[in-house]
Each structure stands twice: as C-alpha cells, then as structure tokens.
Amino acid sequence: MPIQQTTDEKPAPLDSRLVAADERQVGELAIEQVERKRRFRMRAFGAAVVGVALVVIWAIVEYHNAGGWPTSGFSQSSGIHHEWNSWIIYPLVALGLAVAIDAWKKYRRKPISESEIRREIDRLRGAH
C-alpha cells in the first residue's frame, strides 16, 4: 500500500518566487564583482612587480653605462659620464595608465540598468 504524504504547504506565490530569483541573480552578480575585483588586484600587483623589475634593470644598465651614480642628473641620451638616461619614465607611465584604466573599468563603470536595456529594446524594435 503506497504511503501518501500530505503536506499543508502551498506553492509559493509568484511574487515570492520572483524575489527568490532576483536574490539568486543578485548573489551571482555579487560573486562576479568580487571575482573581478580580485582579478584587478592581482593585475595591479603584477604591474607593480613589473614596474619594480624595470626600475632595477634600468638602474643596473644606467649605472654601467654612465660609470656610476647620476651625479650630473638625467638626460635623453646614454653613455654620458655620470648622467642617466630617463627612458624608465615611459614604461612606468604606460603601466600606470593601464592600471588606472583597469581600475576605472572595475570600480567606476556601472552595471547595465533595466532602463538602459528597455531603451535599447525599444530602439531596436522601432528600427524594424
């Protein structure tokens, strides 16, 4: 004889199911944003490591080329005694810009809103 389970539970109303779906979507979005921020921090750390390595390489090369520390300052040409070439500025500025653009994309760019989606749908439907 089959056992029948009787429950007094009614199916959840549509509104509560939508709220649960919205909560799940918000949770997924939160996880995605946390992962993006972690990836950004790793890329920023990597850029800092590359920057430090470039400065070390630059210092070793310029120390050798100029025959010592830069007592006469910096210039745009190599091989001048006690004057270091300032080429290091360009890759460091490029690294800084890359990190700044990445930070803007991760922290300042807003997610697409429902109103933007609706406007785009309306525009596409009106174009046909």
PDB file of N, CA and C in Angstrom, residues 1-45:
ATOM      1  N   MET A   1       0.835  -1.166   0.000  1.00  0.00           N
ATOM      2  CA  MET A   1       0.000   0.000   0.000  1.00  0.00           C
ATOM      3  C   MET A   1       0.888   1.241   0.000  1.00  0.00           C
ATOM      4  N   PRO A   2       0.775   2.109  -1.019  1.00  0.00           N
ATOM      5  CA  PRO A   2       1.642   3.280  -1.074  1.00  0.00           C
ATOM      6  C   PRO A   2       1.311   4.257   0.043  1.00  0.00           C
ATOM      7  N   ILE A   3       2.384   4.836   0.515  1.00  0.00           N
ATOM      8  CA  ILE A   3       2.223   5.841   1.566  1.00  0.00           C
ATOM      9  C   ILE A   3       2.097   7.194   0.896  1.00  0.00           C
ATOM     10  N   GLN A   4       1.071   7.881   1.246  1.00  0.00           N
ATOM     11  CA  GLN A   4       0.864   9.213   0.686  1.00  0.00           C
ATOM     12  C   GLN A   4       1.282  10.238   1.723  1.00  0.00           C
ATOM     13  N   GLN A   5       2.072  11.169   1.241  1.00  0.00           N
ATOM     14  CA  GLN A   5       2.467  12.243   2.133  1.00  0.00           C
ATOM     15  C   GLN A   5       1.518  13.393   1.920  1.00  0.00           C
ATOM     16  N   THR A   6       1.060  13.878   2.989  1.00  0.00           N
ATOM     17  CA  THR A   6       0.189  15.040   2.901  1.00  0.00           C
ATOM     18  C   THR A   6       0.936  16.216   3.486  1.00  0.00           C
ATOM     19  N   THR A   7       0.916  17.255   2.775  1.00  0.00           N
ATOM     20  CA  THR A   7       1.547  18.472   3.268  1.00  0.00           C
ATOM     21  C   THR A   7       0.548  19.592   3.186  1.00  0.00           C
ATOM     22  N   ASP A   8       0.691  20.439   4.122  1.00  0.00           N
ATOM     23  CA  ASP A   8      -0.175  21.616   4.122  1.00  0.00           C
ATOM     24  C   ASP A   8       0.496  22.780   3.410  1.00  0.00           C
ATOM     25  N   GLU A   9       1.677  22.521   2.823  1.00  0.00           N
ATOM     26  CA  GLU A   9       2.396  23.603   2.155  1.00  0.00           C
ATOM     27  C   GLU A   9       1.752  23.892   0.812  1.00  0.00           C
ATOM     28  N   LYS A  10       1.555  25.139   0.570  1.00  0.00           N
ATOM     29  CA  LYS A  10       1.023  25.584  -0.714  1.00  0.00           C
ATOM     30  C   LYS A  10       2.195  26.074  -1.552  1.00  0.00           C
ATOM     31  N   PRO A  11       2.067  26.032  -2.869  1.00  0.00           N
ATOM     32  CA  PRO A  11       3.150  26.578  -3.684  1.00  0.00           C
ATOM     33  C   PRO A  11       3.358  28.054  -3.353  1.00  0.00           C
ATOM     34  N   ALA A  12       4.603  28.453  -3.404  1.00  0.00           N
ATOM     35  CA  ALA A  12       4.913  29.853  -3.094  1.00  0.00           C
ATOM     36  C   ALA A  12       4.240  30.761  -4.115  1.00  0.00           C
ATOM     37  N   PRO A  13       3.741  31.885  -3.674  1.00  0.00           N
ATOM     38  CA  PRO A  13       3.144  32.814  -4.632  1.00  0.00           C
ATOM     39  C   PRO A  13       4.186  33.272  -5.652  1.00  0.00           C
ATOM     40  N   LEU A  14       3.701  33.721  -6.781  1.00  0.00           N
ATOM     41  CA  LEU A  14       4.580  34.142  -7.875  1.00  0.00           C
ATOM     42  C   LEU A  14       5.535  35.230  -7.420  1.00  0.00           C
ATOM     43  N   ASP A  15       5.054  36.183  -6.630  1.00  0.00           N
ATOM     44  CA  ASP A  15       5.916  37.285  -6.173  1.00  0.00           C
ATOM     45  C   ASP A  15       7.104  36.772  -5.373  1.00  0.00           C
ATOM     46  N   SER A  16       6.887  35.816  -4.487  1.00  0.00           N
ATOM     47  CA  SER A  16       7.998  35.308  -3.676  1.00  0.00           C
ATOM     48  C   SER A  16       8.974  34.501  -4.530  1.00  0.00           C
ATOM     49  N   ARG A  17       8.462  33.805  -5.567  1.00  0.00           N
ATOM     50  CA  ARG A  17       9.372  33.094  -6.473  1.00  0.00           C
ATOM     51  C   ARG A  17      10.220  34.084  -7.259  1.00  0.00           C
ATOM     52  N   LEU A  18       9.628  35.198  -7.669  1.00  0.00           N
ATOM     53  CA  LEU A  18      10.403  36.223  -8.380  1.00  0.00           C
ATOM     54  C   LEU A  18      11.448  36.832  -7.466  1.00  0.00           C
ATOM     55  N   VAL A  19      11.096  37.076  -6.215  1.00  0.00           N
ATOM     56  CA  VAL A  19      12.055  37.624  -5.265  1.00  0.00           C
ATOM     57  C   VAL A  19      13.214  36.655  -5.077  1.00  0.00           C
ATOM     58  N   ALA A  20      12.913  35.357  -4.969  1.00  0.00           N
ATOM     59  CA  ALA A  20      13.975  34.356  -4.821  1.00  0.00           C
ATOM     60  C   ALA A  20      14.880  34.347  -6.048  1.00  0.00           C
ATOM     61  N   ALA A  21      14.279  34.458  -7.241  1.00  0.00           N
ATOM     62  CA  ALA A  21      15.083  34.506  -8.472  1.00  0.00           C
ATOM     63  C   ALA A  21      15.930  35.769  -8.492  1.00  0.00           C
ATOM     64  N   ASP A  22      15.344  36.887  -8.068  1.00  0.00           N
ATOM     65  CA  ASP A  22      16.102  38.137  -8.015  1.00  0.00           C
ATOM     66  C   ASP A  22      17.258  38.034  -7.025  1.00  0.00           C
ATOM     67  N   GLU A  23      17.012  37.421  -5.862  1.00  0.00           N
ATOM     68  CA  GLU A  23      18.065  37.241  -4.862  1.00  0.00           C
ATOM     69  C   GLU A  23      19.191  36.380  -5.416  1.00  0.00           C
ATOM     70  N   ARG A  24      18.843  35.339  -6.149  1.00  0.00           N
ATOM     71  CA  ARG A  24      19.852  34.468  -6.750  1.00  0.00           C
ATOM     72  C   ARG A  24      20.675  35.252  -7.777  1.00  0.00           C
ATOM     73  N   GLN A  25      20.000  36.063  -8.593  1.00  0.00           N
ATOM     74  CA  GLN A  25      20.713  36.867  -9.588  1.00  0.00           C
ATOM     75  C   GLN A  25      21.612  37.897  -8.919  1.00  0.00           C
ATOM     76  N   VAL A  26      21.123  38.510  -7.849  1.00  0.00           N
ATOM     77  CA  VAL A  26      21.935  39.490  -7.125  1.00  0.00           C
ATOM     78  C   VAL A  26      23.149  38.800  -6.511  1.00  0.00           C
ATOM     79  N   GLY A  27      22.945  37.602  -5.978  1.00  0.00           N
ATOM     80  CA  GLY A  27      24.066  36.841  -5.424  1.00  0.00           C
ATOM     81  C   GLY A  27      25.097  36.495  -6.479  1.00  0.00           C
ATOM     82  N   GLU A  28      24.636  36.080  -7.655  1.00  0.00           N
ATOM     83  CA  GLU A  28      25.560  35.764  -8.752  1.00  0.00           C
ATOM     84  C   GLU A  28      26.312  37.007  -9.203  1.00  0.00           C
ATOM     85  N   LEU A  29      25.607  38.134  -9.268  1.00  0.00           N
ATOM     86  CA  LEU A  29      26.254  39.392  -9.654  1.00  0.00           C
ATOM     87  C   LEU A  29      27.296  39.799  -8.611  1.00  0.00           C
ATOM     88  N   ALA A  30      26.972  39.628  -7.341  1.00  0.00           N
ATOM     89  CA  ALA A  30      27.922  39.964  -6.279  1.00  0.00           C
ATOM     90  C   ALA A  30      29.172  39.105  -6.373  1.00  0.00           C
ATOM     91  N   ILE A  31      28.986  37.801  -6.610  1.00  0.00           N
ATOM     92  CA  ILE A  31      30.135  36.901  -6.749  1.00  0.00           C
ATOM     93  C   ILE A  31      30.991  37.322  -7.942  1.00  0.00           C
ATOM     94  N   GLU A  32      30.350  37.651  -9.048  1.00  0.00           N
ATOM     95  CA  GLU A  32      31.080  38.081 -10.246  1.00  0.00           C
ATOM     96  C   GLU A  32      31.884  39.347  -9.977  1.00  0.00           C
ATOM     97  N   GLN A  33      31.295  40.298  -9.262  1.00  0.00           N
ATOM     98  CA  GLN A  33      32.007  41.546  -8.983  1.00  0.00           C
ATOM     99  C   GLN A  33      33.177  41.319  -8.028  1.00  0.00           C
ATOM    100  N   VAL A  34      32.993  40.455  -7.034  1.00  0.00           N
ATOM    101  CA  VAL A  34      34.100  40.143  -6.128  1.00  0.00           C
ATOM    102  C   VAL A  34      35.240  39.501  -6.908  1.00  0.00           C
ATOM    103  N   GLU A  35      34.920  38.592  -7.815  1.00  0.00           N
ATOM    104  CA  GLU A  35      35.955  37.955  -8.633  1.00  0.00           C
ATOM    105  C   GLU A  35      36.658  38.959  -9.522  1.00  0.00           C
ATOM    106  N   ARG A  36      35.900  39.901 -10.127  1.00  0.00           N
ATOM    107  CA  ARG A  36      36.524  40.925 -10.971  1.00  0.00           C
ATOM    108  C   ARG A  36      37.475  41.791 -10.159  1.00  0.00           C
ATOM    109  N   LYS A  37      37.069  42.155  -8.946  1.00  0.00           N
ATOM    110  CA  LYS A  37      37.935  42.987  -8.100  1.00  0.00           C
ATOM    111  C   LYS A  37      39.190  42.226  -7.688  1.00  0.00           C
ATOM    112  N   ARG A  38      39.057  40.943  -7.418  1.00  0.00           N
ATOM    113  CA  ARG A  38      40.243  40.140  -7.090  1.00  0.00           C
ATOM    114  C   ARG A  38      41.190  40.067  -8.278  1.00  0.00           C
ATOM    115  N   ARG A  39      40.633  39.860  -9.473  1.00  0.00           N
ATOM    116  CA  ARG A  39      41.480  39.816 -10.673  1.00  0.00           C
ATOM    117  C   ARG A  39      42.180  41.158 -10.879  1.00  0.00           C
ATOM    118  N   PHE A  40      41.468  42.261 -10.622  1.00  0.00           N
ATOM    119  CA  PHE A  40      42.087  43.572 -10.760  1.00  0.00           C
ATOM    120  C   PHE A  40      43.263  43.720  -9.788  1.00  0.00           C
ATOM    121  N   ARG A  41      43.050  43.336  -8.536  1.00  0.00           N
ATOM    122  CA  ARG A  41      44.132  43.467  -7.554  1.00  0.00           C
ATOM    123  C   ARG A  41      45.341  42.631  -7.950  1.00  0.00           C
ATOM    124  N   MET A  42      45.101  41.447  -8.515  1.00  0.00           N
ATOM    125  CA  MET A  42      46.222  40.617  -8.966  1.00  0.00           C
ATOM    126  C   MET A  42      46.952  41.267 -10.146  1.00  0.00           C
ATOM    127  N   ARG A  43      46.184  41.845 -11.085  1.00  0.00           N
ATOM    128  CA  ARG A  43      46.824  42.523 -12.215  1.00  0.00           C
ATOM    129  C   ARG A  43      47.582  43.765 -11.749  1.00  0.00           C
ATOM    130  N   ALA A  44      47.033  44.505 -10.797  1.00  0.00           N
ATOM    131  CA  ALA A  44      47.718  45.684 -10.274  1.00  0.00           C
ATOM    132  C   ALA A  44      49.006  45.267  -9.564  1.00  0.00           C
ATOM    133  N   PHE A  45      48.941  44.190  -8.793  1.00  0.00           N
ATOM    134  CA  PHE A  45      50.145  43.678  -8.132  1.00  0.00           C
ATOM    135  C   PHE A  45      51.175  43.247  -9.169  1.00  0.00           C
TER     136      PHE A  45
END
